XYZ file of C-alpha atoms in Angstrom:
492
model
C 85.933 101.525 101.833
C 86.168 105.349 103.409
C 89.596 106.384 104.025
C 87.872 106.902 107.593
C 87.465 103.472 108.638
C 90.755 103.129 109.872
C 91.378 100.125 107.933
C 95.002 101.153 106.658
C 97.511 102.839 108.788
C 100.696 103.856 109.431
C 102.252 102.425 112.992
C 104.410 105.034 115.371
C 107.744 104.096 114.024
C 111.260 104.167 115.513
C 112.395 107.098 113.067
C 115.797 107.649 112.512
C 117.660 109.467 115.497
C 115.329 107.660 117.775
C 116.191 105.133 120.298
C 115.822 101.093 119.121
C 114.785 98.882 120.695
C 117.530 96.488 121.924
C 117.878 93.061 121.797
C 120.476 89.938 122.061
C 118.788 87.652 120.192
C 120.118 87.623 116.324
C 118.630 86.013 113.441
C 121.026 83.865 111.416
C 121.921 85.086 108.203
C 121.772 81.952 106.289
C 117.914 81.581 107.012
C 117.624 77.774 106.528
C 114.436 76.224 107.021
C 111.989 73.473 105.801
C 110.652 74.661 102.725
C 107.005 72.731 103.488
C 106.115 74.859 106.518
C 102.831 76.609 105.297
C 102.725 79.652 107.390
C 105.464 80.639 105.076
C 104.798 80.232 101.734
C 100.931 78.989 100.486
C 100.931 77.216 96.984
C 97.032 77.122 96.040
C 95.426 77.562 92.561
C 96.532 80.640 90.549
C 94.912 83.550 90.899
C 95.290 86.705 88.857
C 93.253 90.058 90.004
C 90.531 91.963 88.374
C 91.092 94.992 89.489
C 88.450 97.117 90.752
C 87.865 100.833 89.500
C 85.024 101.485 91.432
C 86.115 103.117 93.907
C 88.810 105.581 95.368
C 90.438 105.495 98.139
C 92.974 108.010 99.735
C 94.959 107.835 102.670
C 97.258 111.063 103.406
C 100.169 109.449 105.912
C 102.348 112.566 107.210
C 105.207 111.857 108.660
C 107.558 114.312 110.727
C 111.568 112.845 110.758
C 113.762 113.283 113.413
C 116.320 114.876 110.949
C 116.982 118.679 111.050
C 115.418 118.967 107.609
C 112.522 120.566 109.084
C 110.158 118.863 106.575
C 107.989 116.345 107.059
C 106.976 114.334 104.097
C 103.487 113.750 102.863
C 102.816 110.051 101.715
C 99.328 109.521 100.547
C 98.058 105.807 100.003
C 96.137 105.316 96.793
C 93.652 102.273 96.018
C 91.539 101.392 93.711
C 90.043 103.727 91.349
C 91.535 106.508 89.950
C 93.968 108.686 91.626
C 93.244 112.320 93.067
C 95.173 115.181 93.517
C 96.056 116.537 97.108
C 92.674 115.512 98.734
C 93.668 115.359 102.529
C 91.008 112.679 104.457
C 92.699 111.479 106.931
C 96.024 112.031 108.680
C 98.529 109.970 110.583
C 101.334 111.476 111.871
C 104.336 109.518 112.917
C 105.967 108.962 116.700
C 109.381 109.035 117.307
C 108.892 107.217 120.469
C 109.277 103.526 120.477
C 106.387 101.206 121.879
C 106.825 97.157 122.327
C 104.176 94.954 123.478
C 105.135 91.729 125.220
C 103.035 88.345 124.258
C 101.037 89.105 127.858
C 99.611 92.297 126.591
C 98.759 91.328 123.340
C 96.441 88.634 124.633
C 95.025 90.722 127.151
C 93.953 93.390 124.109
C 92.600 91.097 122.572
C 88.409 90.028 122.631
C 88.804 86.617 121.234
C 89.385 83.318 123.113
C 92.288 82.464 121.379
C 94.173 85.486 119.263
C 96.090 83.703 116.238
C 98.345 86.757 114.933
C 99.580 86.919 110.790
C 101.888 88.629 109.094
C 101.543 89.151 105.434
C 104.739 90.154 103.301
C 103.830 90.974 99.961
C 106.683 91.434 96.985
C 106.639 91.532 93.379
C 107.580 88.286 92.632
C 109.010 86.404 89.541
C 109.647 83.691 87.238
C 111.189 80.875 88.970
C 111.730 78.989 85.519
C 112.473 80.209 81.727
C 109.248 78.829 80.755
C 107.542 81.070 83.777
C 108.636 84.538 82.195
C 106.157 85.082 79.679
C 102.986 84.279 81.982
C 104.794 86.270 84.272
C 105.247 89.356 82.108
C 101.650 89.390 80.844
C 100.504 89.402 84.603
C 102.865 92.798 85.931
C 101.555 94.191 82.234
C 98.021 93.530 82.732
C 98.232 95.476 86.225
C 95.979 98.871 85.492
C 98.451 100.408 88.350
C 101.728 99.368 85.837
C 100.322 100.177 82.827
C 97.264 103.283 83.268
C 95.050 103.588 80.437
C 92.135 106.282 79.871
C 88.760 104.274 79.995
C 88.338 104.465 76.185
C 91.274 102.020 75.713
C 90.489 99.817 78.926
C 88.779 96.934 76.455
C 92.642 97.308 75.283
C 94.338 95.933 78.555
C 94.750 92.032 78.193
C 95.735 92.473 75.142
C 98.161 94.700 75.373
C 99.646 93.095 78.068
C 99.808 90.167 75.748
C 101.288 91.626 72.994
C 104.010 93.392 75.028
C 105.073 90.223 77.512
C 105.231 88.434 73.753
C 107.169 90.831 72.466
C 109.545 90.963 75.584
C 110.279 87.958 76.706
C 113.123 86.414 74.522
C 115.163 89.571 75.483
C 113.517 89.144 79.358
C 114.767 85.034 79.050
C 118.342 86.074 78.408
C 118.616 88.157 81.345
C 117.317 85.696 83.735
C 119.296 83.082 81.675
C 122.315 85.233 82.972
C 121.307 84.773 86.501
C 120.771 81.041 86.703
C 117.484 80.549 84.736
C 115.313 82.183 87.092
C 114.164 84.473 89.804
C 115.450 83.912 93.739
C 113.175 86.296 94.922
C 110.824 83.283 96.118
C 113.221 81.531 97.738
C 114.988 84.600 99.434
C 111.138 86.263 100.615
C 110.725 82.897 102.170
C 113.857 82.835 103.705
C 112.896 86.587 104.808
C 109.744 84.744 106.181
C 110.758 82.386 108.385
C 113.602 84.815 109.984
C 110.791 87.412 111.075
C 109.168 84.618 112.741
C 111.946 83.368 114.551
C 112.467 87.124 115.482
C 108.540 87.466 116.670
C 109.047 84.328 118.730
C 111.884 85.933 120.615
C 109.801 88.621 121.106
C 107.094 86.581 123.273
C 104.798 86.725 120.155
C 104.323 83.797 118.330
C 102.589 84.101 114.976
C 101.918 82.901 111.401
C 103.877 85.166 109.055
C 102.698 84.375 104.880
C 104.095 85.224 101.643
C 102.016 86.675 98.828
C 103.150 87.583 95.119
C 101.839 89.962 92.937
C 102.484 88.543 89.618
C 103.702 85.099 90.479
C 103.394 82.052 92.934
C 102.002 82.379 95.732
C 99.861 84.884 94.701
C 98.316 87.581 97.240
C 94.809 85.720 96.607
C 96.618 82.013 97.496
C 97.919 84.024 100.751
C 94.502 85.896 101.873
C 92.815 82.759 100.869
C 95.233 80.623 103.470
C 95.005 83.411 106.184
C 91.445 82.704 106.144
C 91.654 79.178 106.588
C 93.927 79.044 109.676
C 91.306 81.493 111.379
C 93.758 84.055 111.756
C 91.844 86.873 114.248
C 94.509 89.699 113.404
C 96.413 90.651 110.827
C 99.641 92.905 109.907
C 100.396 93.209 106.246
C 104.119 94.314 105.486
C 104.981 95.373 102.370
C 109.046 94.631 101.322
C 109.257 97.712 99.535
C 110.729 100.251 102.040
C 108.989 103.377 99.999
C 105.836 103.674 98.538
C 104.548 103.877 95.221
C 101.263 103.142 93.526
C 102.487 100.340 91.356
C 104.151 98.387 94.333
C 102.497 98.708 97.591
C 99.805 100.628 96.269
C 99.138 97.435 93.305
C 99.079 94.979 96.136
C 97.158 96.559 98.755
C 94.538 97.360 96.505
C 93.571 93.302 95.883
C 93.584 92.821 99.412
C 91.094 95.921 99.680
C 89.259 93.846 96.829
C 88.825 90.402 98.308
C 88.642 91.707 102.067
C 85.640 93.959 100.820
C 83.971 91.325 99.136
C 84.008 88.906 102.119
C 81.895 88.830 104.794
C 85.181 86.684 107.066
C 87.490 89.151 105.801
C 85.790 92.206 106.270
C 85.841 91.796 110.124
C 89.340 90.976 110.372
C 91.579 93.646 112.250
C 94.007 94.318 109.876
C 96.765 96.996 110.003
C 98.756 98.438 106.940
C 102.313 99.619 107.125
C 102.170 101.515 103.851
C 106.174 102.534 104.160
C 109.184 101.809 106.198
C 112.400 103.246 104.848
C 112.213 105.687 108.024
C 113.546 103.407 110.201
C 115.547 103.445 112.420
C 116.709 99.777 111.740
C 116.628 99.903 107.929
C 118.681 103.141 107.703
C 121.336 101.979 110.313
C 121.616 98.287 108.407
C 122.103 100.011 105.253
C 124.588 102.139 106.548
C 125.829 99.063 107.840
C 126.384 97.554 104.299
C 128.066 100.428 103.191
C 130.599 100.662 105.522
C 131.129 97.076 105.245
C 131.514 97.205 101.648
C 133.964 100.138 102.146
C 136.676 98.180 103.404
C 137.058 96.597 99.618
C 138.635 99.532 98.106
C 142.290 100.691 98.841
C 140.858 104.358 99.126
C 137.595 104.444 100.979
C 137.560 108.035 100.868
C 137.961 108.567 97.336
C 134.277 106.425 96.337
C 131.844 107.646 95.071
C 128.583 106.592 96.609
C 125.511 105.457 93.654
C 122.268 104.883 95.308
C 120.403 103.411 92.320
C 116.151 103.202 92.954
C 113.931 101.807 90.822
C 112.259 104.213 88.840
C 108.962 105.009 88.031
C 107.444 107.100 85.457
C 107.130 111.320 85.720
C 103.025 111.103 85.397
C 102.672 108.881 88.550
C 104.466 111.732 91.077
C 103.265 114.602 89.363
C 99.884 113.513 87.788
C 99.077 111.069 90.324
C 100.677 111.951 93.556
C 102.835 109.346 93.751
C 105.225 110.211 97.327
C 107.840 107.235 96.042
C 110.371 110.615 95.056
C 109.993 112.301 98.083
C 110.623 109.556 100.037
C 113.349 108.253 98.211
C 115.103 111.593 98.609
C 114.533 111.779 102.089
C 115.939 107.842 102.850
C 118.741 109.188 101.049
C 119.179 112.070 103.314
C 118.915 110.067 106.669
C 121.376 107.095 105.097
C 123.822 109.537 104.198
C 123.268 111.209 108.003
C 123.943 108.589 109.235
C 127.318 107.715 107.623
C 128.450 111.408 108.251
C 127.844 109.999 112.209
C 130.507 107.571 111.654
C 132.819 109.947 110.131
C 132.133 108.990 106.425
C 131.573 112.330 104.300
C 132.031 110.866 100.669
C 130.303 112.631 97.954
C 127.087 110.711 96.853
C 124.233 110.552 94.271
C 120.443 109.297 93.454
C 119.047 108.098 89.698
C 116.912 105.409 88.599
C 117.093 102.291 86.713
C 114.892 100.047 84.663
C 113.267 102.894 83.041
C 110.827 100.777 79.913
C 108.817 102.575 77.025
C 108.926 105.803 74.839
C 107.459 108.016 78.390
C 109.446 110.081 80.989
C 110.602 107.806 83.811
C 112.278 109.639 87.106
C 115.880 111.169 86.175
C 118.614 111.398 86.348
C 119.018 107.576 85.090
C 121.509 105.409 86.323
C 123.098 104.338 82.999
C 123.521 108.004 82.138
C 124.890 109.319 85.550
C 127.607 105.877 85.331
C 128.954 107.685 82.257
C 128.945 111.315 83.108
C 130.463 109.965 86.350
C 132.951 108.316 84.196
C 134.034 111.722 81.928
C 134.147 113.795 85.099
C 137.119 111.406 86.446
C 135.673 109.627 89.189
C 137.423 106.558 89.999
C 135.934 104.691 92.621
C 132.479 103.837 92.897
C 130.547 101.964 94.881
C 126.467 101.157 93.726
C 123.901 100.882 96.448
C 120.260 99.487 95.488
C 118.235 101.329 97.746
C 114.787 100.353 97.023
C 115.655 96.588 96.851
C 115.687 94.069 100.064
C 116.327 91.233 98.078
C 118.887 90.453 95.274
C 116.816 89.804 91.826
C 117.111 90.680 88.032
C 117.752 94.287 88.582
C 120.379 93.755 90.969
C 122.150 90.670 89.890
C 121.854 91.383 86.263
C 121.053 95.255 85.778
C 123.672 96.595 88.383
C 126.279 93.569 88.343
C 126.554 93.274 84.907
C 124.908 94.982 82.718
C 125.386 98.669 84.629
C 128.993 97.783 85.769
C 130.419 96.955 82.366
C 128.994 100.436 81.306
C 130.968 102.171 84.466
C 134.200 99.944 83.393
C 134.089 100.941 79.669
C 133.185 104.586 80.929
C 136.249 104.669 82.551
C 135.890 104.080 86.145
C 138.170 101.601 87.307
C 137.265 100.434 90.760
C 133.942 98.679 91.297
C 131.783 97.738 94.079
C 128.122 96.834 94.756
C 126.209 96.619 98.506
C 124.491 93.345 98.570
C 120.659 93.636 99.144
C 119.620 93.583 103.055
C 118.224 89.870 102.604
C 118.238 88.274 106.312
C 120.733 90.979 107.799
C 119.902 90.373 111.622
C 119.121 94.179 112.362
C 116.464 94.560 109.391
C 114.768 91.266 110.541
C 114.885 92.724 113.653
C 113.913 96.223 112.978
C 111.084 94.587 111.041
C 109.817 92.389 113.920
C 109.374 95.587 115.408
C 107.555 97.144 113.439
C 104.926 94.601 113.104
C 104.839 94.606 116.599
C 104.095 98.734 116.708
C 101.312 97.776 113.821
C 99.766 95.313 115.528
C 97.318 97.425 118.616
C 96.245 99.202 115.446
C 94.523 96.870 113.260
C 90.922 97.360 112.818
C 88.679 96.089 110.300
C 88.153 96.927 106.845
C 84.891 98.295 106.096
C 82.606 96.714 103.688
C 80.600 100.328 102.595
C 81.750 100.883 98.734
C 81.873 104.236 96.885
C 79.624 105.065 94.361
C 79.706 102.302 92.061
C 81.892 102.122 88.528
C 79.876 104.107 85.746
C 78.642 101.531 82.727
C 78.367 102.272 79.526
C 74.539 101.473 79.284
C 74.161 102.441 75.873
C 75.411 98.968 73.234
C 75.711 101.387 70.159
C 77.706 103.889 72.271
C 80.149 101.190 73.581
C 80.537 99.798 70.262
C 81.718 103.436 69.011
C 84.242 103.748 71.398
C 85.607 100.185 71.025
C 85.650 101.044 67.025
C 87.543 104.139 67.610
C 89.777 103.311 70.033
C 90.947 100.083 68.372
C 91.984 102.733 65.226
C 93.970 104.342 67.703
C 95.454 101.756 69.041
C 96.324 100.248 66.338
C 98.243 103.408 65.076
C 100.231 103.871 68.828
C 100.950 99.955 68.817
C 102.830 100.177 65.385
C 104.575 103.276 65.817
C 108.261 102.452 65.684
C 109.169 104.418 69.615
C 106.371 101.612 71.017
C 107.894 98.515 68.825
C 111.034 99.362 70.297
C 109.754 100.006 73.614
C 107.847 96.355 73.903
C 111.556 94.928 72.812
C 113.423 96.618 76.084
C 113.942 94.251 78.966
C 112.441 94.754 82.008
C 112.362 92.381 84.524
């Protein structure tokens, strides 16, 4: 697919400091609904991806805030094949003004008889069952976007992936043991589901809004696969990760480049992208929202110290690969805490990362170590905010509630608090209703031309070389005792 086909971009977006879009109608927190309803959730047969190297695909998204940084991030899109340094193709740049679309002007856009509109959420997903965490681990390790090996080793990938979900999950099972025996992330995306459909429906837009998994039920496949069935004649895919990275959004949209590619339906469908969110308007104002909330807990609000805790990723992927998930991270940081000053809260705050995993450099400063240092320096108070998470899940309910706040008790801080995740806050439905209504006049097709094609090794002697080799060293980094220990660390 050419990054000029248009088939992934970025909506104009309420940013921060903008006007939103206003609204009476509220979403009900609780988000109950009957589970059987198949626009929300598809269960199929299981699919897991091959992912395909054979091309590259770069998308350079540019987008000016509304803050008086004066900088304007650059957020490039990466798909499959390997990644590329600073290679500017194409360029969106990002509104400030607001645009809605009532049901009436939708249909009259639109060339078919009847327009069936989709939303797609993708998420990580997880095991919903003890039994479900090893299959589960050996699908996010056999990702080539979580784990990146040089082409001699790629032979190596299943089973390596093997070995280290074997290795992992015991420790993995006690974690999610801790939390009730399994992941809620289903249940809650679901939940998430069917409240951005009610919100859509307010909106004079009805539509079919699905839920596809990366590593677990439904998968993305099971999703695409039932978006193709109900004839659905445009689409808007929605990541739930408010920031991108290459081994979250940039994972999943690269199977839907995949399959859409490789179908002749597919490839005609109008689809549009929103590649990253956490400009907002919405998000940052419901996050500040939680915070202040969450404020009111301790006897000395103005004495907390803010922890906005991220999920890391490793160094290579920002600076070898040109990962923006830093940069915008920083910057959501920035606009959160501008908003708070707004409303007269000035507390001192921080950024690290958590669920750092193997012997390589992950983003720092890291969350266990700042919780101590934090600790020594005399702070007190403080209150942890996971930033890149909408939903409550291991890291959250396990990581941060227990694991990372018996480390800040024993370091010596003595008041506790944690935000809860955004879940089915009424403004971040709403805020997200919105933005799939932005996306939606942008959808166009995804192309079906490919890039030059993956280079085989032709020659059987030559492949059998490398394979000889490269099992001799892989043998020697497997054993080494950093990687041993590394396979043993939890981490989801």
């Amino acid at each position: 697919m050419s990054a000029t086909s248009g088939s992934v971009v970025l909506p104009r977006t309420k940013l921060f400091g903008s006007n939103i879009c206003k609204s009476n109608h509220r979403i009900p927190t609780s988000c109950s609904y009957t589970r059987s309803l198949k626009s929300v959730s598809c269960h199929l047969s299981e699919g897991l991806r091959d992912h395909n190297k054979s091309s590259s695909t770069e998308i350079v998204v540019s987008c000016s805030s509304s803050s008086d940084k004066g900088s304007s991030l650059v957020g490039r899109l990466h798909h499959c094949g390997p990644i590329e340094k600073r290679n500017t193709v194409g360029q969106t740049f990002c509104s400030a003004g607001v645009s809605t679309y009532s049901g009436a002007q939708i249909d009259s856009d639109s060339h078919a008889i009847e327009e069936k509109i989709g939303v797609l959420l993708l998420n990580l997903g997880g095991p919903e069952t003890l039994d479900d965490v090893q299959p589960f681990l050996f699908n996010l390790f056999a990702d080539p976007d979580i784990i990146r090996l040089p082409r001699l080793f790629q032979f190596l990938r299943q089973p390596l992936a093997k070995l280290i979900s074997v290795f992992r999950a015991p420790k993995s099972k006690e974690g999610y043991a801790a939390i009730g025996g399994g992941s809620p992330l289903r249940k809650i995306t679901d939940e998430q589901a069917h409240a951005l459909k009610m919100a859509l429906e307010a909106k004079n837009m009805p539509v079919n809004v699905y839920v596809g998994m990366r590593y677990w039920y439904p998968f993305t496949e099971e999703a695409i696969q039932q978006i193709k069935k109900d004839k659905i004649t445009r689409l808007v895919v929605l990541p739930l990760y408010p920031q991108f990275s290459i081994s979250t959004t940039g994972s999943s949209i690269g199977v839907l480049q995949r399959i859409f590619r490789e179908d002749a339906y597919l490839s005609e469908l109008p689809v549009s992208i929103i590649n990253s969110w956490y400009q907002r308007e919405g998000y940052i104002k419901s996050m500040a929202d939680l915070i202040e909330e969450e404020f009111k807990s301790f006897l000395k609000p103005e004495e907390v110290m803010i922890l906005f805790s991220a999920h890391g990723v490793p160094v290579s992927y920002v600076e070898d690969a040109g990962d923006p998930y830093k940069d915008q991270m920083e910057e959501c940081i920035y606009l959160i805490m501008q908003e708070l000053k707004a409303r007269g809260i000035t507390n001192e705050h921080t950024l690290c990362y958590q669920s750092r995993v193997g012997p390589i450099q992950w983003l720092k400063p890291y969350t266990d170590e700042v919780l101590v240092e934090l600790g020594q320096k005399g702070v007190k108070s403080l209150l942890a905010v996971p930033v890149s998470f909408v939903s409550e899940h291991i890291e959250t309910l396990e990581e941060i509630d227990m694991e990372y706040k018996h480390l800040a008790l024993e370091s010596g801080i003595e008041n506790w608090g944690r935000v809860p995740a955004l879940g089915c806050t009424s403004t971040f439905i709403m805020d997200l209703a919105d933005a799939v209504i932005e996306a939606l006049p942008l959808a166009t097709a995804i192309s079906t031309s490919r890039s030059a094609s993956k280079a085989v090794d032709h020659d059987p002697m030559q492949k059998i070389i490398k394979m000889f080799f490269g099992s001799i060293l892989a043998v020697f980094l497997l054993l080494s005792p950093q990687m041993v220990q590394a396979f043993r660390n939890p981490l989801f």
